[in-house]
Coordinates of C-alpha atoms in Angstrom, one line a residue:
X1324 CA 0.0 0.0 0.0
X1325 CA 1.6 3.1 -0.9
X1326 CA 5.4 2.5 -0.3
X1327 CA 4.8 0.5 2.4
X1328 CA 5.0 -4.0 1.8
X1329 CA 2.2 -5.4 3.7
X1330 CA 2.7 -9.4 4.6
X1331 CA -0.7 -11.2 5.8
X1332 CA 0.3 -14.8 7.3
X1333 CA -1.4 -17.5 9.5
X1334 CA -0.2 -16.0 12.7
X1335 CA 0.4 -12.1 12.2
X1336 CA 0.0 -9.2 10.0
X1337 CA 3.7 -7.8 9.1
X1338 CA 4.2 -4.0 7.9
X1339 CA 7.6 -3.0 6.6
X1340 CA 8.1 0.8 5.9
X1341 CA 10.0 2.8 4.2
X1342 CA 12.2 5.4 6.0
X1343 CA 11.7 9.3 5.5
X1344 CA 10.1 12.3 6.6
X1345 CA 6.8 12.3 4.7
X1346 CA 4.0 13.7 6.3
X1347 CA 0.8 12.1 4.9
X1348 CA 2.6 9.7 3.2
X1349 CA 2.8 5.9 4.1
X1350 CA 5.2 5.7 6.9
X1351 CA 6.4 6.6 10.6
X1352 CA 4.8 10.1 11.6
X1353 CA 6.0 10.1 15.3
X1354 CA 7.0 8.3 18.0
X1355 CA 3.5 7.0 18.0
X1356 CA 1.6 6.6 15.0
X1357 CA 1.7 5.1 11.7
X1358 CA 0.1 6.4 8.1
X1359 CA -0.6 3.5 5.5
X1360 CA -1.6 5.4 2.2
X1361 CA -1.8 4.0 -1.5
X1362 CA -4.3 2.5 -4.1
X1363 CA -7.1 0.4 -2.5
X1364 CA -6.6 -2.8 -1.2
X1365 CA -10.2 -4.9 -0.1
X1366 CA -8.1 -8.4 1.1
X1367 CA -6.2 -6.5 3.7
X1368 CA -9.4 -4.7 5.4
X1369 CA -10.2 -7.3 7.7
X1370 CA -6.6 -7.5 9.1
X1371 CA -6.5 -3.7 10.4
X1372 CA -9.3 -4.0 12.7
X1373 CA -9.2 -2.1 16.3
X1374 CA -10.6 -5.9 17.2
X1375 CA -8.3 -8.1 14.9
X1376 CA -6.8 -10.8 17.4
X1377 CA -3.8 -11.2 14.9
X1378 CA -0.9 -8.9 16.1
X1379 CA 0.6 -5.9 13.6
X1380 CA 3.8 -6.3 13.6
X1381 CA 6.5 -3.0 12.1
X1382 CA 9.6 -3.0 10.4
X1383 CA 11.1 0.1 8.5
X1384 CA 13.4 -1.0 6.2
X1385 CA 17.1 0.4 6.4
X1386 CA 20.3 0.2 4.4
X1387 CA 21.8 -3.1 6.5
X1388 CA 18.2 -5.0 6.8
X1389 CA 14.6 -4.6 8.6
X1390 CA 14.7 -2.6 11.9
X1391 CA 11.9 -3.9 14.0
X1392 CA 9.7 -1.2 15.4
X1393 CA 7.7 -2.8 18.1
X1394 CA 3.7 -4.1 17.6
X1395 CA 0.8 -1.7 17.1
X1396 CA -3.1 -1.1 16.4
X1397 CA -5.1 0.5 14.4
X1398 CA -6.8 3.0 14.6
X1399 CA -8.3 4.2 11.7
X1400 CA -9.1 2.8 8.2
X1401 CA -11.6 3.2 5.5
X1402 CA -14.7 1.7 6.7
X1403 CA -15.6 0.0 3.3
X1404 CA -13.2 -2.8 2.4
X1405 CA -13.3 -2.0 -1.7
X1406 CA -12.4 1.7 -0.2
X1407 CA -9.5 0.1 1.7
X1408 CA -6.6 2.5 0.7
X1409 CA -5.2 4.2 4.2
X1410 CA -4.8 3.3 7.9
X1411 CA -3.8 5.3 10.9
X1412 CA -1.7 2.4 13.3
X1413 CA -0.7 3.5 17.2
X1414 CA 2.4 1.6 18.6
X1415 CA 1.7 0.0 21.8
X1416 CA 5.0 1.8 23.1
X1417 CA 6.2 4.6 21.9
X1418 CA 9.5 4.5 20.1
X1419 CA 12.7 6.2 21.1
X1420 CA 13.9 9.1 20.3
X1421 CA 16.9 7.1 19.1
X1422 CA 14.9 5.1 17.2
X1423 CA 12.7 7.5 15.6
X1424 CA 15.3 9.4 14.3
X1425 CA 16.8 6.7 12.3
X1426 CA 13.7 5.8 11.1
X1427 CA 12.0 9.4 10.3
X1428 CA 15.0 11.5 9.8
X1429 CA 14.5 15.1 10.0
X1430 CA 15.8 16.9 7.0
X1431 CA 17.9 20.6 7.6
X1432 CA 15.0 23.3 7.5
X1433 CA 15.9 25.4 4.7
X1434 CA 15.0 29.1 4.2
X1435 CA 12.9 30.1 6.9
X1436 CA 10.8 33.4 7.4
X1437 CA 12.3 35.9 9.5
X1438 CA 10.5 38.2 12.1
X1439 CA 11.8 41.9 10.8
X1440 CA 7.9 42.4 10.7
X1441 CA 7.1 42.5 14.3
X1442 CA 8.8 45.8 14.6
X1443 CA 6.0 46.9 12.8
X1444 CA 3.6 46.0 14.8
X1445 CA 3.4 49.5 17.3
X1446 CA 3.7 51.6 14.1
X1447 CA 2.0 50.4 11.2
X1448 CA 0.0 46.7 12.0
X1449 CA -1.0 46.9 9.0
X1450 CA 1.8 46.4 7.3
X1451 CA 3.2 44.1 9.6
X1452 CA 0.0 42.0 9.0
X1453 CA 1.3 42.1 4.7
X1454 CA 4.2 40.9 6.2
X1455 CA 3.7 38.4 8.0
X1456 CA 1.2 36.7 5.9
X1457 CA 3.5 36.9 2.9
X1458 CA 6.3 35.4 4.6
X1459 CA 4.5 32.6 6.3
X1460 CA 2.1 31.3 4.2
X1461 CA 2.6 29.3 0.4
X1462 CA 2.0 30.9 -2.7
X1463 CA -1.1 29.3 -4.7
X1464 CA -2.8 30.5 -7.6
X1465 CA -3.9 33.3 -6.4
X1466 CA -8.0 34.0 -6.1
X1467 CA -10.0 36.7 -9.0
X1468 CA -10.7 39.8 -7.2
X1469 CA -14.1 39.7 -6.5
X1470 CA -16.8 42.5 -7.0
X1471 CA -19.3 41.6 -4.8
X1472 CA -19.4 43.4 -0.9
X1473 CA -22.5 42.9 1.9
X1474 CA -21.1 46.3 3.3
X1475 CA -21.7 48.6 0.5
X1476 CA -19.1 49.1 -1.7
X1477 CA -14.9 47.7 -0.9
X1478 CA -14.2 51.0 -0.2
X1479 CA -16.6 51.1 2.4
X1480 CA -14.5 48.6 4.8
X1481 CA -12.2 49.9 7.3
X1482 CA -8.8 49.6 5.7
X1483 CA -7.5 46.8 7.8
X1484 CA -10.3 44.7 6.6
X1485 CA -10.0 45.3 3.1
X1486 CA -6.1 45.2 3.3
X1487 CA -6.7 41.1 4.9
X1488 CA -8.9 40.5 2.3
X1489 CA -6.1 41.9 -0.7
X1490 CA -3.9 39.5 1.0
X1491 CA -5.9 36.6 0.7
X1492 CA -6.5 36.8 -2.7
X1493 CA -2.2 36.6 -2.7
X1494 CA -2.4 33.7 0.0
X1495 CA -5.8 32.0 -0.2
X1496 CA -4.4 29.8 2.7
X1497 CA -5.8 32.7 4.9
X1498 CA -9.6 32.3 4.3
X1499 CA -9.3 28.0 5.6
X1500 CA -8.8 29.3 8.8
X1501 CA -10.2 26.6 11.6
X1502 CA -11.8 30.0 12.8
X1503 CA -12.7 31.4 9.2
X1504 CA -12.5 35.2 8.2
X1505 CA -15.3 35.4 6.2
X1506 CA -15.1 36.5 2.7
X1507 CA -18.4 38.1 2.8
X1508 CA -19.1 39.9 5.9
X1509 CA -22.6 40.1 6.8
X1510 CA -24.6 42.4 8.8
X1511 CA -26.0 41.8 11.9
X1512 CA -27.8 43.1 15.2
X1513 CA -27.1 43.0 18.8
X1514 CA -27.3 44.7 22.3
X1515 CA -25.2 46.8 21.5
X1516 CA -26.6 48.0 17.8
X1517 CA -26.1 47.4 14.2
X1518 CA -22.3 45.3 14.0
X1519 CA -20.6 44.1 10.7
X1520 CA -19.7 40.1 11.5
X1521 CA -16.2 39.6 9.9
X1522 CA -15.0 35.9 11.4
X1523 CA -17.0 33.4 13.1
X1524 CA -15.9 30.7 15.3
X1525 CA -15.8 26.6 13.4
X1526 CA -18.2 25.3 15.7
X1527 CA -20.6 28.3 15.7
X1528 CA -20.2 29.4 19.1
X1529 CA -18.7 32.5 18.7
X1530 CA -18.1 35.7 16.1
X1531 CA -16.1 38.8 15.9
X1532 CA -17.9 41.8 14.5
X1533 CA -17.2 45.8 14.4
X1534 CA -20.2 48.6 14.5
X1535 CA -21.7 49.2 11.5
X1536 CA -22.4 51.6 10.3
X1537 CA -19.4 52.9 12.0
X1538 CA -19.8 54.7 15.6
X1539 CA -18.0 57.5 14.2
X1540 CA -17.5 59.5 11.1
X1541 CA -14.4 58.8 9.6
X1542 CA -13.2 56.1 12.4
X1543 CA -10.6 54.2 10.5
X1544 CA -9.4 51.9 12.7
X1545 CA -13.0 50.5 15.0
X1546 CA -12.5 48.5 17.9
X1547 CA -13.6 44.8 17.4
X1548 CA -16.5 42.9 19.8
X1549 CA -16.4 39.1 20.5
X1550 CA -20.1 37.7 21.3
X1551 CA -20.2 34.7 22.2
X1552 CA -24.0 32.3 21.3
X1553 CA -24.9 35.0 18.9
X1554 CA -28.0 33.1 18.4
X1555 CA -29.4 33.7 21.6
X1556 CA -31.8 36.1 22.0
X1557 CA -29.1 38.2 24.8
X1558 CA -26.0 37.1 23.5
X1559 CA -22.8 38.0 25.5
X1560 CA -20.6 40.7 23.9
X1561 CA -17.2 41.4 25.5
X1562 CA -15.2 44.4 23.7
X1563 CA -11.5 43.0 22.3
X1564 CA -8.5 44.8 23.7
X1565 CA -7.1 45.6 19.9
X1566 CA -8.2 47.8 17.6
X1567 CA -8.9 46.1 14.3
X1568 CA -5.9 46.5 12.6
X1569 CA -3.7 44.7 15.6
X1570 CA -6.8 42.6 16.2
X1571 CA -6.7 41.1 12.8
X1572 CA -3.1 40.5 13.5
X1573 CA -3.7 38.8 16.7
X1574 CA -6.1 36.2 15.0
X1575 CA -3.8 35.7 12.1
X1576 CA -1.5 34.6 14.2
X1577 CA -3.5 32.4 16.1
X1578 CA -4.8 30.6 13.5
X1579 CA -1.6 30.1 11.7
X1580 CA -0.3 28.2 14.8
X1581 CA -3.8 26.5 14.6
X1582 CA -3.0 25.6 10.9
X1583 CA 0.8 24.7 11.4
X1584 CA 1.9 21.2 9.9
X1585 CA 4.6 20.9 12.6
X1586 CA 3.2 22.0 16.7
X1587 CA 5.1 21.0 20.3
X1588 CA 2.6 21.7 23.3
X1589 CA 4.2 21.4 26.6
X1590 CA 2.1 20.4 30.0
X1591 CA 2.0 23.2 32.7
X1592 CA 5.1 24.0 34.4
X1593 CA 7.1 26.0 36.4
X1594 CA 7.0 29.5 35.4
X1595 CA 10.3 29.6 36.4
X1596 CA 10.9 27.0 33.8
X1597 CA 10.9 29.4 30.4
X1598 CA 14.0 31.5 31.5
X1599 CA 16.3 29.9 28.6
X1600 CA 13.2 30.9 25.8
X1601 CA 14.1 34.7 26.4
X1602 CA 17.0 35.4 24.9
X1603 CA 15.5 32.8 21.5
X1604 CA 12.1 34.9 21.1
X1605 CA 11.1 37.8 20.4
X1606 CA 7.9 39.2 21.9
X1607 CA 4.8 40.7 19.8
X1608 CA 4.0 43.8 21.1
X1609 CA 0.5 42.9 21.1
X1610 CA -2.1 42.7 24.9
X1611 CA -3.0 38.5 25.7
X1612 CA -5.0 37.2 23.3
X1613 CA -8.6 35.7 25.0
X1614 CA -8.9 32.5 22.2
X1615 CA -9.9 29.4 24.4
X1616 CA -10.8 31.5 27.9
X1617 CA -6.8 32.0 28.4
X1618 CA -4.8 34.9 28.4
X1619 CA -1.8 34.2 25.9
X1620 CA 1.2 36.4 24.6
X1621 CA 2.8 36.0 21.5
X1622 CA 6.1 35.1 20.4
X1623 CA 8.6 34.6 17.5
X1624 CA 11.5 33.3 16.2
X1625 CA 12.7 32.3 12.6
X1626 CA 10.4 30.0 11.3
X1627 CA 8.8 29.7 14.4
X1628 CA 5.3 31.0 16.1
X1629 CA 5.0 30.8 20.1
X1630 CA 2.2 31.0 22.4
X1631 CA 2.3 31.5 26.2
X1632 CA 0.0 31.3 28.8
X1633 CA 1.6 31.8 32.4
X1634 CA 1.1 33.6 35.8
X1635 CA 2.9 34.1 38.6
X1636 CA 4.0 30.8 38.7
X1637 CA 2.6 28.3 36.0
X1638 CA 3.0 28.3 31.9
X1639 CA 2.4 26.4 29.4
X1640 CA 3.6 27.0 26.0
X1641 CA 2.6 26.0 22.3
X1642 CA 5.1 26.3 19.7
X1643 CA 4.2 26.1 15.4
X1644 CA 6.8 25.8 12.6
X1645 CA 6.7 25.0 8.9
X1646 CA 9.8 22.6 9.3
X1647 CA 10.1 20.1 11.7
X1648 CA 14.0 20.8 12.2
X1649 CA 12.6 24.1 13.2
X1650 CA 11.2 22.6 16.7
X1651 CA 13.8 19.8 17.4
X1652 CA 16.8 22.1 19.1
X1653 CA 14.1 22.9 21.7
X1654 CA 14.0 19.0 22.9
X1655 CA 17.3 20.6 24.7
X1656 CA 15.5 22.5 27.2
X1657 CA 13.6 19.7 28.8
X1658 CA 10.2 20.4 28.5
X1659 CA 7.5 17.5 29.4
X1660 CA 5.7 17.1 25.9
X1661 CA 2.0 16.3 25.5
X1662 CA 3.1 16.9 21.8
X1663 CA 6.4 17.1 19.8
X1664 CA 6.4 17.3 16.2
X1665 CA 10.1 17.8 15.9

């Protein structure tokens, strides 16, 4: 299946992998789990069953014979057997960090984006936003500008909005946002008056929305409101700390870590514990962002997106990178992982 040789016997199923760093391609992902990927294949269905008595046996296949990897289940397949092309396998132990790098190698990063941008962020957000965006996301064929608007005419959008929604048109990566920005605003009532929703929360719960029309004449830059079960008949509306412009930031940030191939969470520790991060990151200049009811503070290095959440005396950080080389020199500081892409 895929690059992977699958061998069904009387006694055991046998997998034997190729080595490389392929995400979401047949082969070792971490220290715990296993992609099968290729054309369809209805015999072997039946032998990756959560239930399947017969054990899963792994191999990758190196340069001076078969490395064995330990025994495993799965944990995912296509649920028809004539759709049987992919399966997700868990080790029943983990593999070494020894082991997993000769098995899943991780390649030298390459260019990385740098972080000149943030210090833009006090002066001109705006353009920090460009910046950012341009840097960190893929090009793609970029989208047609569109004509259509809910909010009058494009002009008629604070500038901040309309400058996002230039950029995605350069990086459509922007509008497949977990949380999206939506391409169309629409117009909407609350407590507080007329409001212009611009990004919505995946599940529904939640939406971010300015005033419209505006509060003000002229107001360029309006301050953004978070309601939260906007379906209700008294939703809850709690006023951001950002302006728009540095708001829009915020979230783009956010979701890019949200939307990162490559993420290391570390469990709650020791604030104490983050001293050698300092002189590696570089703070955003922005106040804590309120995404999942937690205050959390930015950070950046090269190729590299940070979020903290701490008091007095606990943190725990997230960390997002487009490489996976990008994350494994911080395996040096001796964090407790409850993820590690790296």
């Amino acid at each position: 299946m895929g690059s992977a040789l699958i061998g069904v016997g009387a006694d055991a199923t046998v997998v034997i992998l190729e080595p490389g760093d392929n995400s979401e391609v047949s082969g070792v992902q971490d220290s715990t789990e296993v992609l099968l990927r290729g054309d369809a294949v209805p015999a072997l269905h039946s032998r990756f069953d959560f239930w399947e008595a017969l054990p899963l046996h792994l191999f990758v296949r190196l340069d001076r014979g078969c490395l064995p990897l330990g025994t495993a289940r799965c944990r995912g397949r296509s649920s028809a057997p004539a759709d049987f092309d992919r399966a997700r396998l868990e080790f029943d132990r983990p593999l070494t960090r020894e082991m997993l790098d000769a098995v899943r190698p991780v390649p030298a990063p390459g260019p990385v984006p740098g972080v000149d941008w943030v210090d833009q962020v006090e002066t001109d957000p705006i353009r920090a936003l460009e910046s950012f965006v341009l840097g960190w996301f893929p090009t793609e064929e970029a989208e047609p500008a569109g004509k259509e608007s809910t909010a009058g005419e494009p002009d008629d959008l604070p500038e901040a909005l309309a400058a996002f929604h230039r950029l995605a048109r350069l990086r459509p990566a922007v509008y497949r946002f977990r949380n999206p920005v939506l391409k169309q605003p629409r117009r909407a009532s609350g407590p507080l008056g007329g409001r212009l929703v611009f990004a919505v929360d995946g599940e529904g719960t939640r939406d971010w929305s300015i005033p419209w029309p505006p509060q003000e004449l002229g107001e360029v830059d309006p301050r953004v409101w978070l309601t939260e079960d906007p379906f209700l008949a008294d939703p809850e509306t709690i006023l951001e700390e950002e302006p728009l412009s540095r708001f829009l930031l915020q979230y783009t940030l956010y979701e890019a870590m949200n939307a990162a191939l490559y993420q290391a969470w570390t469990y709650c520790m020791p604030t104490a514990r983050l001293a050698p991060l300092w002189s590696m990151l570089c703070p955003v200049p922005l106040s804590p962002f309120l995404p999942a009811y937690t205050a959390e503070r930015f950070f950046v290095a090269p190729g590299l997106l940070t979020r903290i959440s701490s008091d007095e005396n606990e943190a725990a950080v997230a960390f997002a990178a487009l490489h996976r080389a990008t994350l494994t020199p911080l395996l040096e500081h001796g964090f407790r992982w409850s993820r590690f892409d790296g």
